[in-house]
Structure formats: C-alpha cells, structure tokens
mmCIF file of C-alpha atoms in Angstrom:
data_model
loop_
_atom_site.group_PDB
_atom_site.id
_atom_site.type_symbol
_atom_site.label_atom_id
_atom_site.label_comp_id
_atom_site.label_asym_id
_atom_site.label_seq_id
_atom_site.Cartn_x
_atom_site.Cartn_y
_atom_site.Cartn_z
ATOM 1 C CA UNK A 1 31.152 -0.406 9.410
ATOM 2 C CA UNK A 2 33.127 1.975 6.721
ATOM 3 C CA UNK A 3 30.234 2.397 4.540
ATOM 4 C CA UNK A 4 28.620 4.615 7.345
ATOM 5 C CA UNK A 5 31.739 6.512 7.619
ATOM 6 C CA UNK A 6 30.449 8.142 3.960
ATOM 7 C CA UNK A 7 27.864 11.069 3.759
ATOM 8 C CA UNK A 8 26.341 9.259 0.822
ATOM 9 C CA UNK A 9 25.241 5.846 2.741
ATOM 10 C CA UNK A 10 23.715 8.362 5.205
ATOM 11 C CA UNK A 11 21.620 10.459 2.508
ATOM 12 C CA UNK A 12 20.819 7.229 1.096
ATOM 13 C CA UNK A 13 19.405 5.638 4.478
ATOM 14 C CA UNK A 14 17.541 8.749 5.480
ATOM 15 C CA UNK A 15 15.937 9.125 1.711
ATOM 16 C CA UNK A 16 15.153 5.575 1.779
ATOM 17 C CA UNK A 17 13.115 5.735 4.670
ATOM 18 C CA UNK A 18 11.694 8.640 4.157
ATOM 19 C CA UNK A 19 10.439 6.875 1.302
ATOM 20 C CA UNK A 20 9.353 3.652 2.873
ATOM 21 C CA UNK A 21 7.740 5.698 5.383
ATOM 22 C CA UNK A 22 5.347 7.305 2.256
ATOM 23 C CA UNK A 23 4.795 4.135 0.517
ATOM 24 C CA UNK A 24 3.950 2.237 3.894
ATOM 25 C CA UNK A 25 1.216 4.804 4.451
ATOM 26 C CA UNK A 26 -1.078 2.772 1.727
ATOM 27 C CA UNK A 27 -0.624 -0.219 3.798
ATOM 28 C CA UNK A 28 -1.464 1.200 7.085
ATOM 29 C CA UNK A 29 -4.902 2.622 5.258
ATOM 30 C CA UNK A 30 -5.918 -1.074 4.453
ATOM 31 C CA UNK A 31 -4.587 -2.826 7.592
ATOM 32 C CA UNK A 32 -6.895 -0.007 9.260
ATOM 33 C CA UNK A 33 -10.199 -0.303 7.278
ATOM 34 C CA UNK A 34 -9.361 -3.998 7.767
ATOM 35 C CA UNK A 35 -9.086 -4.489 11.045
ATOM 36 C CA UNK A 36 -11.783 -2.067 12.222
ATOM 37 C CA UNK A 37 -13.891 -5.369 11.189
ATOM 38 C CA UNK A 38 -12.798 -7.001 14.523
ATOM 39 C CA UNK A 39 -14.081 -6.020 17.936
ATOM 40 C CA UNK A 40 -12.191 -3.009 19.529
ATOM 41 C CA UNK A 41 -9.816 -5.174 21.837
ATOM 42 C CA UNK A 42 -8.597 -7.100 18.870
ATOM 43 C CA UNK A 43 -7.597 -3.894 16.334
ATOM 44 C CA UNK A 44 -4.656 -3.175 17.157
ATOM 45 C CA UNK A 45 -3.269 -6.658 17.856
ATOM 46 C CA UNK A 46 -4.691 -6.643 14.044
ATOM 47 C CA UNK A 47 -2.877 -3.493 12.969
ATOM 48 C CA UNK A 48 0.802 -4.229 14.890
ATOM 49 C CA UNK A 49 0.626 -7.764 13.492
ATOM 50 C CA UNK A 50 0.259 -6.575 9.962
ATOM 51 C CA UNK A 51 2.917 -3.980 10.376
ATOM 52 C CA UNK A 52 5.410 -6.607 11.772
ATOM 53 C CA UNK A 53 4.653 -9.218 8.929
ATOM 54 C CA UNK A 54 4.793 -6.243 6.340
ATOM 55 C CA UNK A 55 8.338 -5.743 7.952
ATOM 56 C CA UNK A 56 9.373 -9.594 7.759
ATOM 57 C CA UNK A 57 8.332 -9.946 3.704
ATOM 58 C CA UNK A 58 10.276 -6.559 2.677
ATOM 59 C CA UNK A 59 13.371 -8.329 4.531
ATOM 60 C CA UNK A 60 12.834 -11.646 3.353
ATOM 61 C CA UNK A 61 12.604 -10.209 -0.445
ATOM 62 C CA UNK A 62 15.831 -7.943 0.045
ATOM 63 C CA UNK A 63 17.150 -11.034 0.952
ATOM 64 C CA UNK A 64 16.163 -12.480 -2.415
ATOM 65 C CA UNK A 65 16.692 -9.577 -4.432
ATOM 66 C CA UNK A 66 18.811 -11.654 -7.125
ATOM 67 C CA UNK A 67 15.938 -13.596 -7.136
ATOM 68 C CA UNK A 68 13.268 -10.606 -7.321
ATOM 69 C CA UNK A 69 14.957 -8.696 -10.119
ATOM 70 C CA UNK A 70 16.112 -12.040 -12.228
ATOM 71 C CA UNK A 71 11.671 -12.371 -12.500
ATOM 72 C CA UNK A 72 12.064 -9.639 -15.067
ATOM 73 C CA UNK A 73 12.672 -12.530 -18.041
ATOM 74 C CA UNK A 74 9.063 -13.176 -19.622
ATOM 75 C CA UNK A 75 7.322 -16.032 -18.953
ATOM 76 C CA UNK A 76 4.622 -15.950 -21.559
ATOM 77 C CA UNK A 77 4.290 -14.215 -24.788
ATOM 78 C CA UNK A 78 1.027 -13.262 -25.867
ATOM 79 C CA UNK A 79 0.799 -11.760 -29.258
ATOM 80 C CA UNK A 80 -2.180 -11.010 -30.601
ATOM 81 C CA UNK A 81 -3.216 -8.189 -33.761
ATOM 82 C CA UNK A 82 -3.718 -5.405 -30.912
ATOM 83 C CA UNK A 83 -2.585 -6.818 -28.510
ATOM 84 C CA UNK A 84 1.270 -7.753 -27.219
ATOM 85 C CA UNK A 85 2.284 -8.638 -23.964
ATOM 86 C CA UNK A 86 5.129 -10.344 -22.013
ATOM 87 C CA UNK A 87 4.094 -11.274 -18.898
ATOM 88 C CA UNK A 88 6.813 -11.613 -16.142
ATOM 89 C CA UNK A 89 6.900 -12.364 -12.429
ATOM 90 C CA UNK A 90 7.012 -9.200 -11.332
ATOM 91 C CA UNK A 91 4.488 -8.040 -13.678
ATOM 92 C CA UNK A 92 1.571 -10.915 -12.911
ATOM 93 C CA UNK A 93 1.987 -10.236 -8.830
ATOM 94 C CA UNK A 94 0.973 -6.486 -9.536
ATOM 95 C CA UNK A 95 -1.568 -7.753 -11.775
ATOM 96 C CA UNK A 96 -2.743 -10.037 -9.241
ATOM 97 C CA UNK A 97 -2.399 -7.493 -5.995
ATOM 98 C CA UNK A 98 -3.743 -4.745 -8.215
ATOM 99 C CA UNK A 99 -6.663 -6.811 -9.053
ATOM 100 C CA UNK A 100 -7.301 -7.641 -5.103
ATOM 101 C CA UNK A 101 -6.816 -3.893 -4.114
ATOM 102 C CA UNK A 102 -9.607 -2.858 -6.628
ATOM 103 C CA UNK A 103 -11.731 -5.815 -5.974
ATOM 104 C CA UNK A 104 -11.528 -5.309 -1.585
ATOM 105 C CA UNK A 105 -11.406 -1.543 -2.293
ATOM 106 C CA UNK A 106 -15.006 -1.125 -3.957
ATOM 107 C CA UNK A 107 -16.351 -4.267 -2.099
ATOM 108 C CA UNK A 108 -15.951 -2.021 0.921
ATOM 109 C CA UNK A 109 -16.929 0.931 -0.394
ATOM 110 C CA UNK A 110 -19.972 -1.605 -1.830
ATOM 111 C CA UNK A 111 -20.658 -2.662 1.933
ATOM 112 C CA UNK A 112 -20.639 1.141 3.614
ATOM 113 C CA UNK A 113 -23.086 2.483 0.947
ATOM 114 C CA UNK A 114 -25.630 -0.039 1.065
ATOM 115 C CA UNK A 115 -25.130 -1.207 4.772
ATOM 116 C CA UNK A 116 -25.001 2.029 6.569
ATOM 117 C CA UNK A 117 -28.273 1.586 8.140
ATOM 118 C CA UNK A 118 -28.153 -1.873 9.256
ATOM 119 C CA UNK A 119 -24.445 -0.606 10.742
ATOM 120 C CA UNK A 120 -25.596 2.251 12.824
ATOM 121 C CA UNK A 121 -28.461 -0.321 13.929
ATOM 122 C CA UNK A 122 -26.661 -2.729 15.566
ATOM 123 C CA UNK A 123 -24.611 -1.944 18.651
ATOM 124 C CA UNK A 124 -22.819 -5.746 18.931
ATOM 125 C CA UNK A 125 -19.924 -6.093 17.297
ATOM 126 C CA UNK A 126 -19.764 -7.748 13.435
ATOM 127 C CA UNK A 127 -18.932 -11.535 14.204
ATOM 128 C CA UNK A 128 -18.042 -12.225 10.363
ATOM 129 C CA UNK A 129 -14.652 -11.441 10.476
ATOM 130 C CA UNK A 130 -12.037 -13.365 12.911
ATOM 131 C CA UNK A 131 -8.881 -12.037 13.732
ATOM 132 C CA UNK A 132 -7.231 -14.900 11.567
ATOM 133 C CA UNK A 133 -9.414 -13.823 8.461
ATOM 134 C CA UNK A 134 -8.197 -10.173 8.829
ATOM 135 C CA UNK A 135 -4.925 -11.333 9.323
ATOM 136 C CA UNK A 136 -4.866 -13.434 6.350
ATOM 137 C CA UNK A 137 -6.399 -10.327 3.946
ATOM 138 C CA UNK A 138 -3.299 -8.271 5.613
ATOM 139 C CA UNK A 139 -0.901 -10.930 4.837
ATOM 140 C CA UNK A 140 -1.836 -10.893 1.122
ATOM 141 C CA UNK A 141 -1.401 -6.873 0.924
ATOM 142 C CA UNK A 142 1.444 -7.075 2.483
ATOM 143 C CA UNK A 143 3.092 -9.017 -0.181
ATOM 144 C CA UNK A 144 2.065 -6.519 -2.973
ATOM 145 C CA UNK A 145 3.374 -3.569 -0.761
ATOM 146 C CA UNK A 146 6.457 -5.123 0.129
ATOM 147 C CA UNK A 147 6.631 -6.270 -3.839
ATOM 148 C CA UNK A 148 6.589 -2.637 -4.587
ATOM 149 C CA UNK A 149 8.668 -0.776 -1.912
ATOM 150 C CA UNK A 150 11.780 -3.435 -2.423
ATOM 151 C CA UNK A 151 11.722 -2.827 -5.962
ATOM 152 C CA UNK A 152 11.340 1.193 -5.559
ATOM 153 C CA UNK A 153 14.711 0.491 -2.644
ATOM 154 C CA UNK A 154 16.590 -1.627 -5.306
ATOM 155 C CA UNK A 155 16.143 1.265 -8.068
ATOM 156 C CA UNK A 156 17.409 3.902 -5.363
ATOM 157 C CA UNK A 157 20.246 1.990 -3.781
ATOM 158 C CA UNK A 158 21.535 0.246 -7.209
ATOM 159 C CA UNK A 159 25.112 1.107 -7.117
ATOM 160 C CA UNK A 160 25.835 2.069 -3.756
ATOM 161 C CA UNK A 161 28.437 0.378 -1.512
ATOM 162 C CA UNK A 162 26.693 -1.664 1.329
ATOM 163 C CA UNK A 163 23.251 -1.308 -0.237
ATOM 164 C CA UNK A 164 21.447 -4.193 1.172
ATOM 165 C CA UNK A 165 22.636 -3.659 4.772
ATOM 166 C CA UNK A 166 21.060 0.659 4.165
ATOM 167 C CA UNK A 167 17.772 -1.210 2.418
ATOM 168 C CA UNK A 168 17.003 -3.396 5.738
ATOM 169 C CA UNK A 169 17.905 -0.724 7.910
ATOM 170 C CA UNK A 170 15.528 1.567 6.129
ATOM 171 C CA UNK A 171 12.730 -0.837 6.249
ATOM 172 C CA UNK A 172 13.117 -1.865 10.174
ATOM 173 C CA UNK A 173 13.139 1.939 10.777
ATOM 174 C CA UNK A 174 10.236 2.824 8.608
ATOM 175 C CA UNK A 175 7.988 -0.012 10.316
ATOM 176 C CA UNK A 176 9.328 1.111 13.449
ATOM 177 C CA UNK A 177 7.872 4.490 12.811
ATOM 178 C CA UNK A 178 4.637 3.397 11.191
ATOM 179 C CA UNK A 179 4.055 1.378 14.015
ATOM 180 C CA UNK A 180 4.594 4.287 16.643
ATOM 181 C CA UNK A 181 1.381 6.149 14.343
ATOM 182 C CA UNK A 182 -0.662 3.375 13.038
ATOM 183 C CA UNK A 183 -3.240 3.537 15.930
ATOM 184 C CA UNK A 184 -3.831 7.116 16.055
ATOM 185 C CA UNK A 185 -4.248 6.965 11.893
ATOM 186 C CA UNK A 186 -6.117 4.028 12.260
ATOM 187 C CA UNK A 187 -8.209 6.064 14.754
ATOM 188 C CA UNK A 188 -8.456 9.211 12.745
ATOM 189 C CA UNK A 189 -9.457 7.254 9.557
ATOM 190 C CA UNK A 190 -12.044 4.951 10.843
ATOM 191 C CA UNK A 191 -13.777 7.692 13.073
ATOM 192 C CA UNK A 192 -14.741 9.953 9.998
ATOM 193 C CA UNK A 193 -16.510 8.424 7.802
ATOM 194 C CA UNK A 194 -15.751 10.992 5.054
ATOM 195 C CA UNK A 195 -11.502 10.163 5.180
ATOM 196 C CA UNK A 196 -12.408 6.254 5.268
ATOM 197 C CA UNK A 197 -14.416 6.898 1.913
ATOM 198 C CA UNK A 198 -11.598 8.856 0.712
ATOM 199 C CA UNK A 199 -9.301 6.313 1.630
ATOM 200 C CA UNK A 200 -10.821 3.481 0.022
ATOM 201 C CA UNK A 201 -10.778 5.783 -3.345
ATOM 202 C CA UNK A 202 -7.328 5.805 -3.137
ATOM 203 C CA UNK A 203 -7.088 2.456 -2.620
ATOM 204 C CA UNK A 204 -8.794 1.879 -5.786
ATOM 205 C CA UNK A 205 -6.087 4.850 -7.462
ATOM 206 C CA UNK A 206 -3.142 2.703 -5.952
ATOM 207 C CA UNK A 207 -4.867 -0.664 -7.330
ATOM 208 C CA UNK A 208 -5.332 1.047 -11.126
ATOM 209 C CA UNK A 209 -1.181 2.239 -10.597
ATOM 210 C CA UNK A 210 -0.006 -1.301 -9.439
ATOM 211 C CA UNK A 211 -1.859 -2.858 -12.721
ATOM 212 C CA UNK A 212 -0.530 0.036 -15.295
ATOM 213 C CA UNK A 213 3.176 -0.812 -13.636
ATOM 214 C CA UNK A 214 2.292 -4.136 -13.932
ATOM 215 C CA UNK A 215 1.743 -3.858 -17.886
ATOM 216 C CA UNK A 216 4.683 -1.388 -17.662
ATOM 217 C CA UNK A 217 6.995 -3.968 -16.841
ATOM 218 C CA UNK A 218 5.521 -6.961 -19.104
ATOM 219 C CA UNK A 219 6.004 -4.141 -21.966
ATOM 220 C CA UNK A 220 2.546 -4.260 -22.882
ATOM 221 C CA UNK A 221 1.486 -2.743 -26.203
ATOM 222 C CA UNK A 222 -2.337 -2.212 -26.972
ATOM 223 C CA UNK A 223 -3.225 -1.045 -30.892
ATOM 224 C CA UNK A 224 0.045 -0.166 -31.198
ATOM 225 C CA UNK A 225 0.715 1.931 -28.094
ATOM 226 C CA UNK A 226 3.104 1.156 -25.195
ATOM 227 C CA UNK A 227 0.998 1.249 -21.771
ATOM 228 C CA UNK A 228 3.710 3.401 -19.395
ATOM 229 C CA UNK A 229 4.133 3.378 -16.043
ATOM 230 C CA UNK A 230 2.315 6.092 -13.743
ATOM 231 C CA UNK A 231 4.380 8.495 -11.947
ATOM 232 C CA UNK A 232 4.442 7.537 -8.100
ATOM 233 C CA UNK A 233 4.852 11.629 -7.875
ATOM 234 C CA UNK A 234 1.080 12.206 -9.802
ATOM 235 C CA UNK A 235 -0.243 9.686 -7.501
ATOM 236 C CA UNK A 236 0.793 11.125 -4.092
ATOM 237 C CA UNK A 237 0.200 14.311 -5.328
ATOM 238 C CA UNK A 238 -3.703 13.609 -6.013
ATOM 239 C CA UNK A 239 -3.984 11.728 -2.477
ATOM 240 C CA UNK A 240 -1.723 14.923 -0.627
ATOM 241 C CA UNK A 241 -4.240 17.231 -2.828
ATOM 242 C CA UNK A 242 -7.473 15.664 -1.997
ATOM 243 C CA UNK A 243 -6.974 15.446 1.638
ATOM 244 C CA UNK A 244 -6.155 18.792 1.868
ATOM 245 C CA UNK A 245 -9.444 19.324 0.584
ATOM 246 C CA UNK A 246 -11.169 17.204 3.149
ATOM 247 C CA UNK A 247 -9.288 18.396 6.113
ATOM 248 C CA UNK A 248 -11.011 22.234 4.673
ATOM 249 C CA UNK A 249 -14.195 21.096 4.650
ATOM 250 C CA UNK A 250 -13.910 19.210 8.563
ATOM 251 C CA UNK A 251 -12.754 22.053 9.433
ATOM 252 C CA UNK A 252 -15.789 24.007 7.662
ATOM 253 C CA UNK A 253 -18.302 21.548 9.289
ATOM 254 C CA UNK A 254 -16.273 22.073 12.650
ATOM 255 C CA UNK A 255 -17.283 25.637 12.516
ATOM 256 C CA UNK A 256 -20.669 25.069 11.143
ATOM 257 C CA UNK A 257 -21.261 23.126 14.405
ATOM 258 C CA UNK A 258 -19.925 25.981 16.604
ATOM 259 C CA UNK A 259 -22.514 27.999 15.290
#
C-alpha cells in the first residue's frame, strides 16, 4: 500500500503502539489480579482470553469510529445553581467504567486487608469465582480500556492518510506484544504482595482519571469552575515514580535477607 511508502505512516504506527502498548499495561494489571481468583491451570486461559477480547472491542470500535466520535452531542442537560453538566456517550461510559474500576479496585484491596489470614489458611483453591465470572469482569474492563485507547488513536492519527488501516495495525501489534508478557507480569504482580497493593492503588488513580475525563468531556462546571481533564503524562508519571520506589525497597528487603 502507498501510505507505507511515507516515513510519516511509519512514525505514526510505531508511536501508536508504543502507546497502546502503555495504556494496555492498566488492563493487563486487572485481567491479572482478576484471574489469579481461578485455580492455577485456568489463569492464563483467563489472562490470553481477556487480551484477545480487549483486541476484538478496540477493532470493532475503530470500525465504528464515526459512530464513537458522533457520541460527543449531549444527551442530557443538567443545570442546576452549581452545578452544569452535559452528559454525552462518551462521557457516561467513563463515568460508568470509572465508577466499576474504583468500586472492584478497593473491594479488592477491601478483601486482601481483612482476609489475609483466612487466605494464607487455606491451601484449596477459592471456588467463588468461575472462569466465566472472571471472564465476564474482564469483558466489562475491556470495554472502558478499549473506550479510552481508540479515542487517544483517533486524536493521534486525525489527519493522516490511511489512518484506520495504521490504528488496527497498532492495536493487533500491541496485543500481540502484551500477550507475549502478560504471564510473566501477571506472575511478578501476583507473587508480591506489596506490587499487587500498589497496583490496585493505581487502579483506583486510573478509575478517579477516567471519571475527571469523563466530566471533561460532558463540560462539567461545578460553582462556577470547569472540571479539566487530567494529564495522561501526570498519571504515568506517579505509577513510573512509585514503582521505582518499590522495586528500591525489594531490593532493600532482598539484601536485608542476605544478611
């Protein structure tokens, strides 16, 4: 095809994933801390299935992108002495995925706190969750991920020549590579206890973001002030930040241990 004669489609395609890559790395922390519910033969069936179906809804919405960006137009007004709001399509499913992140998010962090004892107790795997539950709680992530990433590709590709063939290709790569590493981060986060904490944390970060954006885009006004968007760059920044912090003090405790 001519469009991958240019350097541009090229830059383009390698940013993109790059980027994809970043923002899939949220989804592989829940569809990890998720499936490490099931028995060990089942989690990364779990984790490759949720990749793949995370792959099929970013396609599927590129493929609807007229569609996607037309649910910009408000569909309720609410307008109230403080408080102004137009709520839109895209604005009520990061409200709603927002509002599942923080809910699962501390429920987990709820469960690890106060069930630690009765965890390390019991050497039989926990028979509450079935791989179609999991499933199902990856399914409905996926959605807000995908929601997000195909809006962040349509903002970086708007313009260029042969954008929706670079956005798919992007996306197939980035699962591609995501699903190369997803067991051995799965592994890493679930086996310290201290990352999985920190993970859920920024779960609960990402779920705050996804609701600001949300009354970003429904141009939200509260007493008189705008409610803005948070930088994606803040965000990743805190997460990149913190972990670098953790991975000192492992290392700390490594040598502690050596001692």
């Amino acid at each position: 095809m001519e469009i991958f004669l240019q350097a541009d489609t090229w830059i383009a395609l390698l940013t993109l994933t790059f980027l994809e890559v970043v923002l899939g790395i949220d989804n592989i922390i829940f569809i990890s801390i998720t499936s490490n519910k099931l028995p060990k033969n089942q989690q990364k069936k779990a984790t490759q299935i949720g990749l793949l179906l995370a792959m099929v809804f970013r396609i599927l919405l590129l493929l609807g992108v007229s569609y996607l960006i037309g649910m910009k137009d408000p569909l309720w007004h609410i307008d109230l002495s403080w408080l102004k709001v137009g709520l839109t399509g895209q604005s009520l499913i990061l409200f709603a995925g927002g509002i599942f992140l923080l809910y699962k998010s501390t429920s987990e962090i709820h469960h690890k706190v106060e069930g630690r004892g009765e965890e390390n107790s019991s050497s039989t795997p926990k028979k509450s969750s079935t791989l179609l539950k999991v499933v199902t709680q990856i399914v409905l992530i996926d959605i807000v991920f995908s929601f997000d990433s195909v809006l962040t590709a349509v903002g970086m590709t708007n313009g260029i020549d042969g954008a929706l063939t670079i956005m798919i290709i992007a996306v197939i790569v980035s699962i591609l590579i995501m699903l190369v590493f997803a067991t051995p981060v799965s592994s890493f986060v679930n086996n310290h206890p201290t990352i999985q904490m920190l993970a859920l944390s920024f779960l609960i970060l990402i779920g705050f973001m996804l609701i600001t954006e949300g009354a970003h885009l429904s141009h939200t006004v509260v007493f008189g002030q705008s409610v803005g968007a948070i930088p994606k760059g803040y965000l990743y920044f805190a997460i990149a930040f913190s972990l670098g912090v953790e991975m000192l003090n492992m290392k700390i405790r490594g040598n502690s241990k050596k001692h």
